[in-house]
Amino acid sequence: MAETSAERQAYASSRRQLLRGLGVTAMAGFLAACQVVPKAGGPVAPPPPEQPTDNVGPGLPTDTDRHRIALLVPQTGTNADVGTSIANATTLALLDTKTERLRITTYDTALGAAAAARQAVADGNKLILGPLLSEDVTAVAPIARAAKVPVLSFSNDTGVAGNGVFIMGFVPGQSVERVISYSQAQGHSRFGALVPKNVYGDRSAAAFRDAVAEAGGTLVAVESYDRSATALTGAARRLANAGDIDAVLVADSGGNAVRAVPVLKSSGDKQILGTELWNTDASLGGSAAMRGAWFASVSDGLYGQLAGKYRARFGRAPYRLASLGYDSVLLTVRIARDWKPGTNFPVSKLMAEDGFGGIDGIFRFNNRGVAIRALEVSEIGAGGFRVIDPAPAKW
């Protein structure tokens, strides 16, 4: 069952009115209008007691048969569309699994992530899915930790993981490691990298250095740039003239790669490598210079099915991150089989050696709380992407 914080607040308000004298019949009608049941014939929340009790107060109604799960995502503001896409995907997961053991309430982090977390804890939720942004994770973490409520975030910032916070986002370093390893196995040994001057670029560069060393290759040069066309072209030209490089990583969006790659190849052909950022840009094959480039990402096979189902139900395409919402529910449903409602979430279950499966393939959490994902390597062609090294099906 999925509900929003607005529905929860409306319920609390009406419940207090009931204690002031409203009849049970009127309240039952209001509940029927507010509840969303994941499958036909499924259970609904129990009606409020006919007589006031000492422990009645604002918040969610008593529910002893289902697990209380909070979903913290932006529902308003600049990231509302992404948050709504994730929330809708959790609804699809509830419907697809036909689970009757979860009750998911959505809280809007755009109104304040800390306030959303405090309300989620006060409402008795035992697990938090989200938030999306790393700064929101930082605000939520101490509140959740004090209440012994683990956080399963959609962020890809490894810096916020640990001490009760697990991150499910696509970490760029893993994509870099995968494509460098594959490239080395294909005979490339002298590597260069082109990275933007931002957090993503810094982390990609660090992962690149480690991956080249791990592969036994030679790191020739790393060039960085700010986000101007002039700086990008200048950095690409410096890298093209840096020496004998046979493979270059471009850790940036597909659009910037299209501008940089012709310059990189001006001093001789090189194998172009990319990250998961290219996975959502189907137009890359339109650039002749990009054809033959390799990049590593999660598999898109099952995501296509999710996207089709999403469009059929909600009338629009989902954001790519919607899969994280869907998979977080699949994970929770699996753990819920051995989790008694009302008790603390069994955090140790998140460390299962065989990991978890979902729309984005298999993954498991390391001891820092970072989701380690099985990635595939794809090649860009004129007609789109072609998988040239599939993701492992098991660990």
Coordinates of C-alpha atoms in Angstrom, one line a residue:
M1 CA 0.0 0.0 0.0
A2 CA 1.3 3.4 -0.9
E3 CA 0.2 6.8 0.5
T4 CA 1.4 10.3 0.6
S5 CA 2.3 12.5 3.6
A6 CA -0.7 14.7 2.7
E7 CA -3.0 11.7 3.0
R8 CA -1.3 10.8 6.3
Q9 CA -1.8 14.4 7.6
A10 CA -5.4 14.4 6.4
Y11 CA -6.0 11.1 8.3
A12 CA -4.5 12.5 11.5
S13 CA -6.6 15.6 11.3
S14 CA -9.8 13.7 10.7
R15 CA -9.0 11.3 13.5
R16 CA -8.7 14.1 16.0
Q17 CA -12.1 15.4 14.8
L18 CA -13.5 12.0 15.5
L19 CA -12.5 12.3 19.1
R20 CA -14.4 15.6 19.3
G21 CA -17.6 13.8 18.4
L22 CA -17.7 12.8 14.7
G23 CA -19.3 9.5 14.0
V24 CA -17.5 6.3 13.0
T25 CA -19.5 6.1 9.8
A26 CA -18.3 9.4 8.4
M27 CA -14.6 8.5 9.2
A28 CA -14.9 5.1 7.5
G29 CA -16.1 6.9 4.4
F30 CA -13.1 9.2 4.5
L31 CA -10.7 6.3 4.9
A32 CA -12.2 4.6 2.0
A33 CA -11.4 7.6 -0.2
C34 CA -7.8 8.0 1.0
Q35 CA -6.5 4.4 0.9
V36 CA -4.8 3.0 -2.1
V37 CA -4.7 -0.8 -2.2
P38 CA -2.0 -2.5 -4.3
K39 CA -4.2 -5.3 -5.7
A40 CA -7.9 -5.9 -5.9
G41 CA -9.3 -7.6 -2.9
G42 CA -6.3 -6.7 -0.8
P43 CA -6.5 -5.6 2.9
V44 CA -7.3 -2.1 3.9
A45 CA -6.3 -0.2 7.0
P46 CA -8.4 -1.0 10.0
P47 CA -11.0 1.6 11.0
P48 CA -10.4 3.8 14.0
P49 CA -11.8 2.6 17.3
E50 CA -15.4 3.5 18.1
Q51 CA -14.4 4.9 21.5
P52 CA -11.4 7.2 22.2
T53 CA -8.4 5.6 23.8
D54 CA -5.6 7.2 25.8
N55 CA -2.9 6.6 23.1
V56 CA -4.8 8.1 20.2
G57 CA -3.0 11.0 18.5
P58 CA -1.8 12.4 15.2
G59 CA 0.1 10.1 12.8
L60 CA -0.6 6.9 11.0
P61 CA -3.3 4.5 12.1
T62 CA -2.3 1.4 14.0
D63 CA -1.3 -1.4 11.6
T64 CA 0.0 -4.6 13.0
D65 CA 0.0 -6.7 9.8
R66 CA 2.2 -4.5 7.6
H67 CA 5.6 -3.0 7.7
R68 CA 5.8 0.8 7.9
I69 CA 8.1 2.1 5.1
A70 CA 8.9 5.8 4.5
L71 CA 9.7 7.0 1.0
L72 CA 11.6 10.3 1.1
V73 CA 11.7 12.0 -2.3
P74 CA 11.1 15.5 -3.7
Q75 CA 7.4 15.9 -4.6
T76 CA 7.6 19.7 -5.2
G77 CA 10.3 22.0 -6.4
T78 CA 13.0 21.5 -9.2
N79 CA 13.4 17.8 -8.7
A80 CA 9.7 17.0 -8.3
D81 CA 9.5 15.1 -11.6
V82 CA 12.4 12.8 -10.6
G83 CA 10.9 12.2 -7.2
T84 CA 7.4 11.5 -8.6
S85 CA 8.9 9.1 -11.1
I86 CA 10.6 7.2 -8.3
A87 CA 7.4 7.2 -6.2
N88 CA 5.4 5.9 -9.1
A89 CA 7.9 3.1 -9.6
T90 CA 7.5 2.0 -6.0
T91 CA 3.7 1.8 -6.6
L92 CA 4.4 -0.4 -9.6
A93 CA 6.6 -2.7 -7.5
L94 CA 3.9 -3.0 -4.9
L95 CA 1.4 -4.0 -7.6
D96 CA 3.7 -6.4 -9.4
T97 CA 4.8 -8.2 -6.2
K98 CA 1.2 -8.3 -5.0
T99 CA 2.6 -7.8 -1.5
E100 CA 0.3 -7.3 1.4
R101 CA 3.1 -6.8 3.9
L102 CA 4.2 -3.2 3.2
R103 CA 2.7 0.2 3.7
I104 CA 4.7 2.9 2.0
T105 CA 4.1 6.5 2.9
T106 CA 5.7 9.3 0.8
Y107 CA 7.2 12.4 2.4
D108 CA 8.3 15.5 0.5
T109 CA 12.0 16.3 1.0
A110 CA 11.6 19.5 -0.9
L111 CA 9.8 20.9 2.1
G112 CA 12.8 20.0 4.3
A113 CA 14.6 16.6 4.4
A114 CA 15.2 16.7 8.2
A115 CA 11.5 17.6 8.8
A116 CA 10.4 14.8 6.6
A117 CA 12.7 12.3 8.4
R118 CA 11.4 13.4 11.8
Q119 CA 7.8 13.0 10.7
A120 CA 8.6 9.6 9.2
V121 CA 10.2 8.4 12.5
A122 CA 7.3 9.9 14.5
D123 CA 4.8 8.0 12.3
G124 CA 6.5 4.7 13.2
N125 CA 8.3 3.9 10.0
K126 CA 11.0 1.3 10.4
L127 CA 12.9 1.8 7.1
I128 CA 13.5 4.9 5.0
L129 CA 13.8 4.6 1.2
G130 CA 15.6 7.7 -0.1
P131 CA 16.3 10.5 0.0
L132 CA 17.7 11.3 -3.5
L133 CA 20.2 14.1 -3.0
S134 CA 23.4 13.6 -0.9
E135 CA 22.8 16.7 1.1
D136 CA 19.4 15.4 2.0
V137 CA 21.0 12.1 3.1
T138 CA 23.3 14.1 5.4
A139 CA 20.3 15.8 7.0
V140 CA 18.3 12.7 7.4
A141 CA 21.0 10.3 8.6
P142 CA 21.4 11.5 12.3
I143 CA 17.7 11.6 12.8
A144 CA 17.2 8.1 11.4
R145 CA 20.2 6.7 13.2
A146 CA 19.0 8.0 16.6
A147 CA 15.7 6.1 16.0
K148 CA 17.5 3.0 14.8
V149 CA 15.9 3.3 11.4
P150 CA 18.2 2.4 8.4
V151 CA 18.3 4.6 5.3
L152 CA 18.3 3.0 1.9
S153 CA 19.2 6.1 -0.2
F154 CA 19.0 6.6 -4.0
S155 CA 22.2 8.8 -3.9
N156 CA 25.4 7.8 -5.6
D157 CA 27.6 9.7 -3.2
T158 CA 29.8 7.2 -1.4
G159 CA 30.8 9.8 1.0
V160 CA 27.4 9.7 2.8
A161 CA 27.3 5.9 3.1
G162 CA 27.9 4.0 6.3
N163 CA 26.7 3.9 9.9
G164 CA 23.1 3.0 9.0
V165 CA 23.1 4.6 5.5
F166 CA 23.1 2.4 2.4
I167 CA 23.3 3.9 -1.1
M168 CA 21.7 2.3 -4.2
G169 CA 22.7 5.0 -6.8
F170 CA 25.0 4.2 -9.8
V171 CA 28.5 5.0 -8.6
P172 CA 30.7 6.3 -11.4
G173 CA 33.8 4.6 -10.1
Q174 CA 32.3 1.2 -10.7
S175 CA 31.6 2.0 -14.3
V176 CA 35.1 3.3 -14.8
E177 CA 36.7 0.2 -13.3
R178 CA 34.6 -2.1 -15.4
V179 CA 35.3 -0.4 -18.8
I180 CA 39.1 0.0 -18.0
S181 CA 39.3 -3.7 -17.1
Y182 CA 37.5 -4.7 -20.3
S183 CA 39.7 -2.4 -22.4
Q184 CA 42.9 -3.8 -20.9
A185 CA 41.6 -7.4 -21.6
Q186 CA 41.2 -6.3 -25.2
G187 CA 44.9 -5.3 -25.4
H188 CA 45.0 -1.7 -24.5
S189 CA 47.7 -0.7 -22.0
R190 CA 48.3 3.1 -22.2
F191 CA 45.5 5.2 -20.9
G192 CA 44.5 8.8 -20.7
A193 CA 41.4 10.5 -19.2
L194 CA 39.4 13.6 -19.8
V195 CA 37.3 14.7 -16.8
P196 CA 35.3 17.8 -15.8
K197 CA 36.2 19.9 -12.8
N198 CA 33.4 18.8 -10.5
V199 CA 32.7 16.1 -7.9
Y200 CA 31.8 13.6 -10.6
G201 CA 35.0 14.3 -12.5
D202 CA 37.2 14.1 -9.3
R203 CA 35.7 10.7 -8.3
S204 CA 36.0 9.4 -11.9
A205 CA 39.6 10.5 -12.1
A206 CA 40.4 8.8 -8.8
A207 CA 38.7 5.6 -9.9
F208 CA 40.5 5.8 -13.3
R209 CA 43.9 5.9 -11.6
D210 CA 43.1 3.0 -9.4
A211 CA 41.6 1.0 -12.2
V212 CA 44.6 1.5 -14.5
A213 CA 47.0 0.4 -11.7
E214 CA 44.8 -2.6 -11.0
A215 CA 44.8 -3.6 -14.7
G216 CA 48.6 -3.3 -14.9
G217 CA 48.3 -0.5 -17.5
T218 CA 50.2 2.8 -17.9
L219 CA 48.6 6.1 -17.0
V220 CA 49.8 8.6 -19.5
A221 CA 47.8 11.7 -18.6
V222 CA 44.6 13.1 -17.0
E223 CA 43.3 16.4 -18.3
S224 CA 40.5 18.4 -16.6
Y225 CA 38.4 21.3 -17.7
D226 CA 35.6 23.6 -16.5
R227 CA 32.2 23.4 -18.2
S228 CA 32.9 25.8 -21.1
A229 CA 33.3 24.7 -24.7
T230 CA 36.7 26.4 -25.0
A231 CA 38.1 24.7 -21.9
L232 CA 36.8 21.3 -23.1
T233 CA 38.4 21.6 -26.5
G234 CA 41.7 22.8 -25.0
A235 CA 41.8 19.9 -22.6
A236 CA 41.0 17.4 -25.3
R237 CA 43.8 18.9 -27.5
R238 CA 46.3 18.7 -24.7
L239 CA 45.4 15.0 -24.1
A240 CA 45.6 14.3 -27.8
N241 CA 49.2 15.5 -27.9
A242 CA 50.2 14.0 -24.5
G243 CA 52.0 11.0 -26.0
D244 CA 51.3 7.4 -27.1
I245 CA 47.8 6.8 -25.7
D246 CA 45.7 3.9 -27.1
A247 CA 42.6 4.3 -24.9
V248 CA 40.9 7.5 -23.5
L249 CA 38.2 7.7 -20.9
V250 CA 35.8 10.6 -21.3
A251 CA 34.0 10.9 -17.9
D252 CA 31.3 13.3 -19.0
S253 CA 27.9 13.4 -20.6
G254 CA 27.4 12.2 -24.1
G255 CA 27.0 15.7 -25.5
N256 CA 30.4 16.8 -24.2
A257 CA 31.9 13.5 -25.4
V258 CA 30.6 14.2 -29.0
R259 CA 32.4 17.6 -28.9
A260 CA 35.7 16.2 -27.4
V261 CA 36.2 12.9 -29.3
P262 CA 37.0 14.4 -32.7
V263 CA 39.7 16.5 -31.1
L264 CA 41.1 13.5 -29.2
K265 CA 41.3 11.5 -32.4
S266 CA 43.0 14.2 -34.4
S267 CA 46.4 12.9 -33.5
G268 CA 45.6 9.3 -34.3
D269 CA 42.8 6.8 -33.7
K270 CA 42.2 5.8 -30.0
Q271 CA 39.7 3.6 -28.3
I272 CA 37.2 5.9 -26.6
L273 CA 35.8 4.8 -23.3
G274 CA 32.9 6.2 -21.3
T275 CA 30.8 5.9 -18.2
E276 CA 27.2 5.1 -17.3
L277 CA 26.3 8.7 -18.2
W278 CA 26.1 7.6 -21.9
N279 CA 23.5 4.9 -21.2
T280 CA 20.5 7.2 -21.6
D281 CA 21.8 9.1 -24.7
A282 CA 20.6 7.0 -27.7
S283 CA 21.7 9.8 -30.1
L284 CA 25.4 9.1 -29.6
G285 CA 25.5 6.8 -32.7
G286 CA 24.7 9.9 -34.8
S287 CA 28.4 11.0 -34.4
A288 CA 30.7 9.0 -36.6
A289 CA 33.6 9.7 -34.2
M290 CA 31.7 8.1 -31.3
R291 CA 31.0 4.8 -33.2
G292 CA 33.0 2.0 -31.7
A293 CA 33.3 3.7 -28.3
W294 CA 32.7 1.5 -25.2
F295 CA 31.0 2.3 -22.0
A296 CA 29.9 0.3 -18.9
S297 CA 26.6 0.6 -17.2
V298 CA 23.8 -1.4 -15.6
S299 CA 21.8 -3.6 -18.0
D300 CA 18.8 -1.9 -19.8
G301 CA 17.0 -5.1 -20.7
L302 CA 14.5 -5.2 -17.9
Y303 CA 14.4 -1.4 -17.6
G304 CA 12.7 -1.3 -21.1
Q305 CA 9.9 -3.5 -19.7
L306 CA 9.5 -1.3 -16.7
A307 CA 9.4 1.9 -18.8
G308 CA 6.7 0.4 -21.0
K309 CA 4.6 -0.6 -18.0
Y310 CA 5.2 2.8 -16.4
R311 CA 4.0 4.7 -19.6
A312 CA 0.9 2.5 -19.8
R313 CA -0.1 3.3 -16.2
F314 CA 1.1 6.9 -15.8
G315 CA 0.9 8.3 -19.3
R316 CA 4.5 9.4 -19.6
A317 CA 8.0 8.0 -19.7
P318 CA 9.8 7.5 -16.3
Y319 CA 13.2 9.0 -15.4
R320 CA 16.0 6.4 -15.5
L321 CA 16.4 6.6 -11.7
A322 CA 12.9 5.2 -11.3
S323 CA 14.4 1.8 -11.3
L324 CA 16.0 2.5 -8.0
G325 CA 12.6 3.0 -6.4
Y326 CA 11.3 -0.2 -8.0
D327 CA 14.3 -2.3 -6.9
S328 CA 14.3 -0.9 -3.3
V329 CA 10.7 -2.3 -2.9
L330 CA 11.8 -5.7 -4.4
L331 CA 14.6 -5.7 -1.8
T332 CA 12.3 -4.8 1.0
V333 CA 9.7 -7.4 0.0
R334 CA 12.4 -10.1 0.1
I335 CA 13.6 -9.2 3.6
A336 CA 10.0 -8.8 4.8
R337 CA 9.5 -12.5 4.6
D338 CA 11.5 -12.9 7.8
W339 CA 10.8 -9.5 9.4
K340 CA 8.1 -9.2 12.0
P341 CA 5.9 -6.1 11.6
G342 CA 6.5 -3.5 14.3
T343 CA 10.0 -4.6 15.0
N344 CA 13.2 -2.9 13.9
F345 CA 14.4 -3.5 10.4
P346 CA 16.9 -6.4 10.3
V347 CA 19.9 -4.5 8.9
S348 CA 22.1 -7.6 8.7
K349 CA 19.9 -8.9 6.0
L350 CA 21.1 -6.2 3.7
M351 CA 24.6 -7.8 3.8
A352 CA 23.5 -11.0 2.1
E353 CA 26.4 -12.5 0.2
D354 CA 24.3 -13.4 -2.8
G355 CA 23.0 -9.9 -2.9
F356 CA 19.8 -8.8 -4.5
G357 CA 18.3 -8.7 -8.0
G358 CA 16.1 -6.2 -9.8
I359 CA 15.5 -4.1 -12.8
D360 CA 19.1 -3.0 -12.9
G361 CA 20.6 -6.5 -12.5
I362 CA 22.2 -8.0 -9.5
F363 CA 23.9 -6.0 -6.7
R364 CA 25.1 -6.3 -3.2
F365 CA 26.2 -4.0 -0.5
N366 CA 29.8 -3.8 0.7
N367 CA 30.8 -3.2 4.3
R368 CA 30.6 0.6 3.7
G369 CA 27.0 0.4 2.6
V370 CA 27.7 1.0 -1.1
A371 CA 25.8 -1.0 -3.7
I372 CA 28.3 -2.9 -5.8
R373 CA 26.6 -3.6 -9.2
A374 CA 27.2 -6.1 -11.9
L375 CA 27.7 -4.0 -15.1
E376 CA 27.7 -4.7 -18.8
V377 CA 29.9 -3.2 -21.5
S378 CA 28.3 -1.8 -24.6
E379 CA 29.6 -0.5 -27.9
I380 CA 28.1 2.5 -29.7
G381 CA 27.0 1.9 -33.3
A382 CA 25.1 3.9 -35.9
G383 CA 21.9 2.1 -35.0
G384 CA 22.3 2.4 -31.2
F385 CA 24.1 0.4 -28.5
R386 CA 25.2 -3.2 -28.7
V387 CA 26.2 -5.3 -25.6
I388 CA 29.7 -6.7 -26.1
D389 CA 30.4 -8.0 -22.6
P390 CA 27.2 -9.0 -20.6
A391 CA 26.9 -8.3 -16.9
P392 CA 27.4 -11.4 -14.7
A393 CA 24.2 -13.1 -13.7
K394 CA 25.5 -14.1 -10.3
W395 CA 28.3 -13.3 -7.9

